[in-house]
Amino acid sequence: MSRSLFSNTFKATKSYSRSIWTGLTATGPCIEECVQVAKSGIRERPEMCVALLSKSFSPHHYQKFLSQVQEQINPKILLGGIVDRVPEVGHGISFWVAHDEVIVPFTVEDSKDRLKVRSISVGRWGRVEETSRLKYQSAHVDKMGWKGFGSISKPAQPFELPAGLSKDATPSFFFMVSDNEPDQLLQTLDHHFPHTPKVGIIGSSTPFITGTPYTLFNGELLGSGIVGFAALNSPTKAAICVDHAALEKIGEPLKITRCRGNVILDLDQAGATGLLLKLIHQDRKASKDEEFYLAVYPTDAQGQEEKMTVSRITSGDPSRGNMSIDTTADLQVGQTVQVNQERRSLSTKK
């Protein structure tokens, strides 16, 4: 496998200082070579280095990653995690480094007191640590019926800001890498900083790669929780726009005609899963490992892609017709949705 580097740089300028953020994506046969390639695109010691590693490396490669970054790049703050894939190349490491920026890192450790909003939503599969919960959940739905399943968007109880963050200093933006339970922190940040952009990524499930449910790091390895930072250098809020460049539409938009919580029962008056299967098999046979996504538009913003949310379709039952969506927002009858798949040109590179 050849080594290559993709990079971009942007500057935040104001009257008394300037911060520079540089994005670098390196690919190579091993993590050590990716770090060496990325080093060539980084100037003096950065204030912050965010590293996202694809889960496609051999397991033993991850063990020395932290020491390699400290030796080669030596950032003052290092955080990140293992993700499904990285932009542009799929396999590799994406680095995001900052110079002349005021950074406040934070960590939310997993504990029994941490409120887990997503554990009450229906239809998640594939995570070993959730097997017992999913068995109970399936039996509960069979026993109680859909009338016994309601909202999944009940707010988590507020909790204090993570250590290091202060209500007296408003950041220009937040960034975080999380396990599959970011909601309690997001709701807390929304409570204290309602107008500050928050952006982040859910890490990949890694029990068969590293032996832990997730693999995050903030100078040391964590098996779950959240790592992140607040950027304080800019007096203005960052403008954030999400572009789903890796996805393409399948078929025409559909309308939700029956739903409950995060589960769609009917689309255009027909079983949701049946319509999904018809769409994805209309011109080919889908792989059993292939993932599909659903773009959901607000009821008052149909067709406005800048306002849509995109969530993974986690499961479907052809006999019942229901289809589960990876979201903690209650779906609404009348919302327009669009089925998406990964672009063929990207999927063939895996």
Tab-separated table of C-alpha atoms in Angstrom:
chain	number	residue	atom	x	y	z
A	1	MET	CA	0.000	0.000	0.000
A	2	SER	CA	1.396	3.398	-0.946
A	3	ARG	CA	1.699	6.296	1.459
A	4	SER	CA	-0.059	9.577	0.763
A	5	LEU	CA	-1.143	12.778	2.475
A	6	PHE	CA	-4.205	14.990	1.987
A	7	SER	CA	-4.334	18.332	3.776
A	8	ASN	CA	-6.264	21.567	4.166
A	9	THR	CA	-5.725	24.645	6.300
A	10	PHE	CA	-7.987	27.419	7.491
A	11	LYS	CA	-7.302	30.499	9.592
A	12	ALA	CA	-9.386	32.293	12.180
A	13	THR	CA	-8.311	35.930	12.285
A	14	LYS	CA	-9.159	38.700	14.709
A	15	SER	CA	-7.648	41.996	15.772
A	16	TYR	CA	-5.239	40.686	18.376
A	17	SER	CA	-4.389	37.078	17.471
A	18	ARG	CA	-4.716	34.409	14.824
A	19	SER	CA	-5.333	30.691	15.144
A	20	ILE	CA	-4.567	28.154	12.432
A	21	TRP	CA	-6.236	24.748	12.158
A	22	THR	CA	-4.810	22.195	9.739
A	23	GLY	CA	-6.515	18.994	8.624
A	24	LEU	CA	-4.316	16.117	7.450
A	25	THR	CA	-5.328	12.635	6.313
A	26	ALA	CA	-2.517	10.109	5.922
A	27	THR	CA	-2.739	6.576	4.580
A	28	GLY	CA	-0.187	3.790	4.709
A	29	PRO	CA	0.274	0.119	5.613
A	30	CYS	CA	0.806	0.792	9.317
A	31	ILE	CA	0.103	3.463	11.915
A	32	GLU	CA	3.775	4.371	12.336
A	33	GLU	CA	4.112	5.278	8.646
A	34	CYS	CA	0.888	7.329	8.749
A	35	VAL	CA	2.232	9.347	11.677
A	36	GLN	CA	5.518	9.951	9.865
A	37	VAL	CA	3.693	11.090	6.714
A	38	ALA	CA	1.469	13.462	8.708
A	39	LYS	CA	4.468	14.939	10.502
A	40	SER	CA	5.750	16.330	7.203
A	41	GLY	CA	2.672	18.550	6.960
A	42	ILE	CA	2.791	19.910	10.522
A	43	ARG	CA	4.934	22.881	11.497
A	44	GLU	CA	6.133	23.548	15.036
A	45	ARG	CA	4.639	21.845	18.064
A	46	PRO	CA	0.826	22.218	17.928
A	47	GLU	CA	-1.387	23.246	20.816
A	48	MET	CA	-3.873	20.521	19.966
A	49	CYS	CA	-3.903	17.328	17.921
A	50	VAL	CA	-7.105	15.388	17.252
A	51	ALA	CA	-6.463	11.967	15.706
A	52	LEU	CA	-9.120	9.706	14.201
A	53	LEU	CA	-7.870	6.240	13.272
A	54	SER	CA	-9.713	3.889	10.935
A	55	LYS	CA	-10.458	0.476	12.418
A	56	SER	CA	-8.777	-1.257	9.459
A	57	PHE	CA	-5.284	-1.520	10.983
A	58	SER	CA	-4.019	-4.709	12.613
A	59	PRO	CA	-4.858	-4.755	16.345
A	60	HIS	CA	-1.225	-4.640	17.497
A	61	HIS	CA	-0.656	-1.394	15.559
A	62	TYR	CA	-2.922	0.571	17.912
A	63	GLN	CA	-0.894	-0.261	21.016
A	64	LYS	CA	1.994	2.079	20.206
A	65	PHE	CA	0.009	4.908	18.634
A	66	LEU	CA	0.074	7.325	21.582
A	67	SER	CA	3.827	7.030	22.080
A	68	GLN	CA	4.466	7.416	18.330
A	69	VAL	CA	2.437	10.644	18.130
A	70	GLN	CA	4.151	12.070	21.199
A	71	GLU	CA	7.577	11.263	19.750
A	72	GLN	CA	6.911	12.447	16.184
A	73	ILE	CA	4.438	15.353	16.601
A	74	ASN	CA	4.570	16.078	20.354
A	75	PRO	CA	1.301	18.044	20.717
A	76	LYS	CA	0.520	19.764	23.994
A	77	ILE	CA	-2.927	18.116	23.963
A	78	LEU	CA	-3.777	14.844	22.184
A	79	LEU	CA	-7.221	13.262	21.927
A	80	GLY	CA	-9.264	11.181	19.497
A	81	GLY	CA	-10.372	7.619	18.897
A	82	ILE	CA	-10.929	4.747	16.484
A	83	VAL	CA	-13.645	5.328	13.860
A	84	ASP	CA	-15.126	3.255	11.044
A	85	ARG	CA	-13.169	5.023	8.296
A	86	VAL	CA	-11.474	8.342	7.550
A	87	PRO	CA	-12.286	10.885	4.804
A	88	GLU	CA	-11.018	10.549	1.240
A	89	VAL	CA	-9.060	7.323	1.715
A	90	GLY	CA	-11.094	5.127	4.076
A	91	HIS	CA	-8.012	3.455	5.591
A	92	GLY	CA	-5.627	5.705	7.480
A	93	ILE	CA	-5.488	8.438	10.117
A	94	SER	CA	-7.041	11.900	10.027
A	95	PHE	CA	-5.261	14.548	12.075
A	96	TRP	CA	-6.645	17.947	13.040
A	97	VAL	CA	-4.014	20.206	14.574
A	98	ALA	CA	-4.249	23.715	16.008
A	99	HIS	CA	-1.642	26.431	16.484
A	100	ASP	CA	-2.054	29.620	18.514
A	101	GLU	CA	-5.433	28.490	19.844
A	102	VAL	CA	-6.723	28.495	23.418
A	103	ILE	CA	-7.910	24.937	24.072
A	104	VAL	CA	-9.677	23.525	27.118
A	105	PRO	CA	-9.796	19.706	26.955
A	106	PHE	CA	-12.369	17.680	28.876
A	107	THR	CA	-13.234	14.059	29.549
A	108	VAL	CA	-16.498	12.394	30.553
A	109	GLU	CA	-15.679	9.024	32.066
A	110	ASP	CA	-18.186	6.210	31.941
A	111	SER	CA	-19.813	5.345	35.268
A	112	LYS	CA	-22.998	3.903	36.732
A	113	ASP	CA	-24.262	7.448	37.333
A	114	ARG	CA	-24.008	8.422	33.675
A	115	LEU	CA	-27.445	8.701	32.080
A	116	LYS	CA	-27.669	6.752	28.822
A	117	VAL	CA	-30.448	8.103	26.644
A	118	ARG	CA	-29.925	5.742	23.719
A	119	SER	CA	-30.398	2.612	25.796
A	120	ILE	CA	-34.182	3.085	25.605
A	121	SER	CA	-34.442	3.318	21.809
A	122	VAL	CA	-35.534	0.329	19.765
A	123	GLY	CA	-33.732	-1.682	17.130
A	124	ARG	CA	-29.991	-1.368	17.718
A	125	TRP	CA	-27.938	-4.391	16.841
A	126	GLY	CA	-24.367	-5.511	16.389
A	127	ARG	CA	-22.895	-4.400	19.723
A	128	VAL	CA	-21.817	-7.306	21.887
A	129	GLU	CA	-22.198	-5.331	25.102
A	130	GLU	CA	-25.901	-4.725	24.342
A	131	THR	CA	-26.977	-8.341	23.752
A	132	SER	CA	-28.890	-8.801	27.025
A	133	ARG	CA	-30.664	-5.442	26.683
A	134	LEU	CA	-31.741	-6.171	23.112
A	135	LYS	CA	-33.160	-9.579	24.090
A	136	TYR	CA	-35.217	-7.938	26.845
A	137	GLN	CA	-36.296	-5.141	24.523
A	138	SER	CA	-37.511	-7.522	21.803
A	139	ALA	CA	-39.492	-9.572	24.323
A	140	HIS	CA	-40.986	-6.388	25.787
A	141	VAL	CA	-42.234	-5.186	22.377
A	142	ASP	CA	-43.724	-8.624	21.631
A	143	LYS	CA	-45.532	-8.635	24.983
A	144	MET	CA	-46.721	-5.026	25.173
A	145	GLY	CA	-47.197	-4.214	21.476
A	146	TRP	CA	-46.362	-0.870	19.886
A	147	LYS	CA	-48.776	0.996	22.169
A	148	GLY	CA	-46.421	0.211	25.029
A	149	PHE	CA	-43.540	1.942	23.301
A	150	GLY	CA	-43.590	5.732	23.207
A	151	SER	CA	-41.101	8.573	23.230
A	152	ILE	CA	-37.323	8.141	23.150
A	153	SER	CA	-36.517	11.844	23.378
A	154	LYS	CA	-37.167	12.364	27.076
A	155	PRO	CA	-34.411	14.731	28.181
A	156	ALA	CA	-31.597	13.464	30.326
A	157	GLN	CA	-31.250	15.029	33.735
A	158	PRO	CA	-28.784	17.919	33.685
A	159	PHE	CA	-25.375	17.370	35.211
A	160	GLU	CA	-22.438	19.633	35.901
A	161	LEU	CA	-20.054	20.677	33.185
A	162	PRO	CA	-16.978	18.456	32.823
A	163	ALA	CA	-13.935	19.528	34.798
A	164	GLY	CA	-12.122	22.406	33.128
A	165	LEU	CA	-15.170	23.991	31.480
A	166	SER	CA	-16.663	27.152	32.956
A	167	LYS	CA	-20.009	28.859	32.395
A	168	ASP	CA	-18.160	32.192	32.496
A	169	ALA	CA	-16.137	31.540	29.308
A	170	THR	CA	-18.159	31.026	26.120
A	171	PRO	CA	-16.276	28.916	23.533
A	172	SER	CA	-16.406	29.530	19.792
A	173	PHE	CA	-17.167	25.798	19.337
A	174	PHE	CA	-17.002	22.380	21.000
A	175	PHE	CA	-15.584	19.201	19.499
A	176	MET	CA	-15.855	15.692	20.931
A	177	VAL	CA	-15.285	12.004	20.198
A	178	SER	CA	-17.813	9.825	22.000
A	179	ASP	CA	-19.081	6.334	22.562
A	180	ASN	CA	-22.721	5.854	21.536
A	181	GLU	CA	-24.050	7.907	24.478
A	182	PRO	CA	-23.238	11.598	23.830
A	183	ASP	CA	-26.733	12.901	24.595
A	184	GLN	CA	-26.382	13.785	28.276
A	185	LEU	CA	-23.301	15.906	27.595
A	186	LEU	CA	-24.863	17.541	24.528
A	187	GLN	CA	-27.961	18.505	26.498
A	188	THR	CA	-25.799	19.947	29.266
A	189	LEU	CA	-23.753	21.984	26.781
A	190	ASP	CA	-26.960	23.174	25.099
A	191	HIS	CA	-28.254	24.286	28.493
A	192	HIS	CA	-25.174	26.353	29.339
A	193	PHE	CA	-24.103	27.384	25.814
A	194	PRO	CA	-27.246	27.305	23.634
A	195	HIS	CA	-25.729	29.344	20.790
A	196	THR	CA	-22.313	27.672	20.622
A	197	PRO	CA	-21.851	25.083	17.826
A	198	LYS	CA	-21.135	21.528	18.923
A	199	VAL	CA	-19.627	18.999	16.540
A	200	GLY	CA	-18.319	15.507	17.089
A	201	ILE	CA	-18.133	11.920	15.970
A	202	ILE	CA	-19.242	8.580	17.402
A	203	GLY	CA	-16.364	6.149	17.659
A	204	SER	CA	-16.421	2.692	16.148
A	205	SER	CA	-17.360	-0.356	18.201
A	206	THR	CA	-14.032	-2.105	18.879
A	207	PRO	CA	-14.519	-5.162	21.169
A	208	PHE	CA	-12.939	-7.487	18.586
A	209	ILE	CA	-10.133	-5.050	17.743
A	210	THR	CA	-8.844	-3.702	21.055
A	211	GLY	CA	-10.913	-5.673	23.565
A	212	THR	CA	-12.924	-2.644	24.756
A	213	PRO	CA	-16.402	-1.444	23.646
A	214	TYR	CA	-14.841	1.698	22.141
A	215	THR	CA	-11.305	3.028	21.887
A	216	LEU	CA	-10.893	6.689	22.817
A	217	PHE	CA	-7.840	8.515	24.111
A	218	ASN	CA	-6.969	11.761	25.872
A	219	GLY	CA	-3.328	11.028	26.587
A	220	GLU	CA	-4.380	7.600	27.835
A	221	LEU	CA	-6.703	4.944	26.440
A	222	LEU	CA	-10.387	4.831	27.426
A	223	GLY	CA	-12.829	2.023	26.637
A	224	SER	CA	-15.917	4.270	26.766
A	225	GLY	CA	-17.007	7.788	27.652
A	226	ILE	CA	-16.312	11.066	25.837
A	227	VAL	CA	-13.174	13.082	25.089
A	228	GLY	CA	-13.316	16.578	23.652
A	229	PHE	CA	-12.325	20.209	23.865
A	230	ALA	CA	-13.632	23.764	23.832
A	231	ALA	CA	-11.953	26.342	21.569
A	232	LEU	CA	-11.808	29.747	23.255
A	233	ASN	CA	-9.574	31.893	21.051
A	234	SER	CA	-12.196	33.371	18.715
A	235	PRO	CA	-14.796	35.889	19.992
A	236	THR	CA	-17.256	34.838	17.273
A	237	LYS	CA	-19.130	31.569	16.893
A	238	ALA	CA	-17.835	29.129	14.305
A	239	ALA	CA	-20.087	28.476	11.307
A	240	ILE	CA	-20.495	24.711	10.905
A	241	CYS	CA	-22.073	22.949	7.939
A	242	VAL	CA	-22.285	19.167	7.565
A	243	ASP	CA	-21.877	17.774	4.045
A	244	HIS	CA	-22.809	14.127	3.464
A	245	ALA	CA	-20.524	13.759	0.458
A	246	ALA	CA	-20.087	10.008	0.960
A	247	LEU	CA	-23.815	9.283	0.514
A	248	GLU	CA	-26.092	9.127	-2.518
A	249	LYS	CA	-29.879	9.015	-2.706
A	250	ILE	CA	-31.908	5.896	-3.501
A	251	GLY	CA	-35.328	6.422	-5.046
A	252	GLU	CA	-37.664	9.318	-4.366
A	253	PRO	CA	-38.526	11.024	-1.056
A	254	LEU	CA	-41.149	9.299	1.097
A	255	LYS	CA	-43.480	10.541	3.811
A	256	ILE	CA	-43.854	9.043	7.289
A	257	THR	CA	-47.471	7.995	7.739
A	258	ARG	CA	-47.112	5.988	10.965
A	259	CYS	CA	-44.312	5.982	13.539
A	260	ARG	CA	-43.524	5.699	17.221
A	261	GLY	CA	-40.375	7.042	18.868
A	262	ASN	CA	-37.416	6.149	16.666
A	263	VAL	CA	-39.360	3.462	14.774
A	264	ILE	CA	-41.066	4.038	11.423
A	265	LEU	CA	-44.013	1.712	10.929
A	266	ASP	CA	-45.365	2.979	7.580
A	267	LEU	CA	-44.007	5.092	4.740
A	268	ASP	CA	-46.529	6.357	2.172
A	269	GLN	CA	-49.165	4.127	3.815
A	270	ALA	CA	-47.060	0.961	3.291
A	271	GLY	CA	-44.726	-1.089	5.493
A	272	ALA	CA	-41.452	0.784	5.919
A	273	THR	CA	-39.120	-2.216	5.708
A	274	GLY	CA	-40.843	-3.590	2.619
A	275	LEU	CA	-40.374	-0.274	0.825
A	276	LEU	CA	-36.731	-0.145	1.906
A	277	LEU	CA	-36.028	-3.645	0.562
A	278	LYS	CA	-37.736	-2.782	-2.712
A	279	LEU	CA	-35.565	0.318	-3.090
A	280	ILE	CA	-32.217	-1.294	-2.341
A	281	HIS	CA	-32.868	-4.365	-4.509
A	282	GLN	CA	-34.326	-2.539	-7.498
A	283	ASP	CA	-31.102	-2.669	-9.535
A	284	ARG	CA	-28.776	-4.953	-7.586
A	285	LYS	CA	-28.434	-7.342	-4.673
A	286	ALA	CA	-27.285	-5.621	-1.503
A	287	SER	CA	-24.574	-7.092	0.699
A	288	LYS	CA	-25.635	-8.228	4.160
A	289	ASP	CA	-22.925	-5.982	5.652
A	290	GLU	CA	-23.998	-2.901	3.716
A	291	GLU	CA	-25.403	0.003	5.708
A	292	PHE	CA	-28.192	2.363	4.691
A	293	TYR	CA	-29.128	5.775	5.997
A	294	LEU	CA	-32.243	7.900	6.266
A	295	ALA	CA	-32.288	11.661	5.775
A	296	VAL	CA	-35.112	13.205	7.801
A	297	TYR	CA	-36.393	16.699	7.050
A	298	PRO	CA	-38.178	18.910	9.604
A	299	THR	CA	-41.892	19.215	8.892
A	300	ASP	CA	-41.447	22.905	8.072
A	301	ALA	CA	-38.281	22.489	5.964
A	302	GLN	CA	-39.008	19.816	3.379
A	303	GLY	CA	-36.268	19.574	0.783
A	304	GLN	CA	-33.914	21.902	2.675
A	305	GLU	CA	-30.802	19.754	2.933
A	306	GLU	CA	-28.989	22.180	5.234
A	307	LYS	CA	-31.646	21.440	7.880
A	308	MET	CA	-31.963	17.678	7.454
A	309	THR	CA	-30.517	15.070	9.796
A	310	VAL	CA	-29.063	11.787	8.546
A	311	SER	CA	-29.233	8.666	10.712
A	312	ARG	CA	-28.300	5.042	10.167
A	313	ILE	CA	-31.078	2.515	9.577
A	314	THR	CA	-30.284	0.016	12.307
A	315	SER	CA	-32.805	-2.761	11.692
A	316	GLY	CA	-36.031	-3.737	9.993
A	317	ASP	CA	-38.663	-6.448	10.270
A	318	PRO	CA	-40.352	-7.345	6.950
A	319	SER	CA	-43.135	-9.279	8.697
A	320	ARG	CA	-44.099	-6.364	10.939
A	321	GLY	CA	-43.028	-3.659	8.513
A	322	ASN	CA	-41.269	-1.555	11.155
A	323	MET	CA	-37.867	0.052	10.586
A	324	SER	CA	-35.630	1.378	13.393
A	325	ILE	CA	-33.564	4.544	13.022
A	326	ASP	CA	-30.447	5.415	15.026
A	327	THR	CA	-31.782	8.625	16.560
A	328	THR	CA	-32.910	9.936	19.935
A	329	ALA	CA	-35.329	12.433	18.368
A	330	ASP	CA	-38.960	11.368	18.120
A	331	LEU	CA	-39.980	10.971	14.491
A	332	GLN	CA	-43.196	12.705	13.418
A	333	VAL	CA	-46.023	11.719	11.086
A	334	GLY	CA	-45.822	13.906	7.995
A	335	GLN	CA	-42.037	14.236	7.941
A	336	THR	CA	-40.355	13.684	4.574
A	337	VAL	CA	-37.490	11.177	4.474
A	338	GLN	CA	-34.953	10.098	1.865
A	339	VAL	CA	-33.145	6.740	1.809
A	340	ASN	CA	-29.384	6.984	1.190
A	341	GLN	CA	-26.555	4.567	0.605
A	342	GLU	CA	-22.794	4.906	0.519
A	343	ARG	CA	-21.535	6.014	-2.879
A	344	ARG	CA	-20.501	3.038	-5.003
A	345	SER	CA	-17.121	4.606	-5.817
A	346	LEU	CA	-16.297	4.671	-2.100
A	347	SER	CA	-17.630	1.237	-1.203
A	348	THR	CA	-15.506	-0.413	-3.893
A	349	LYS	CA	-12.329	0.977	-2.265
A	350	LYS	CA	-12.820	-0.838	1.029
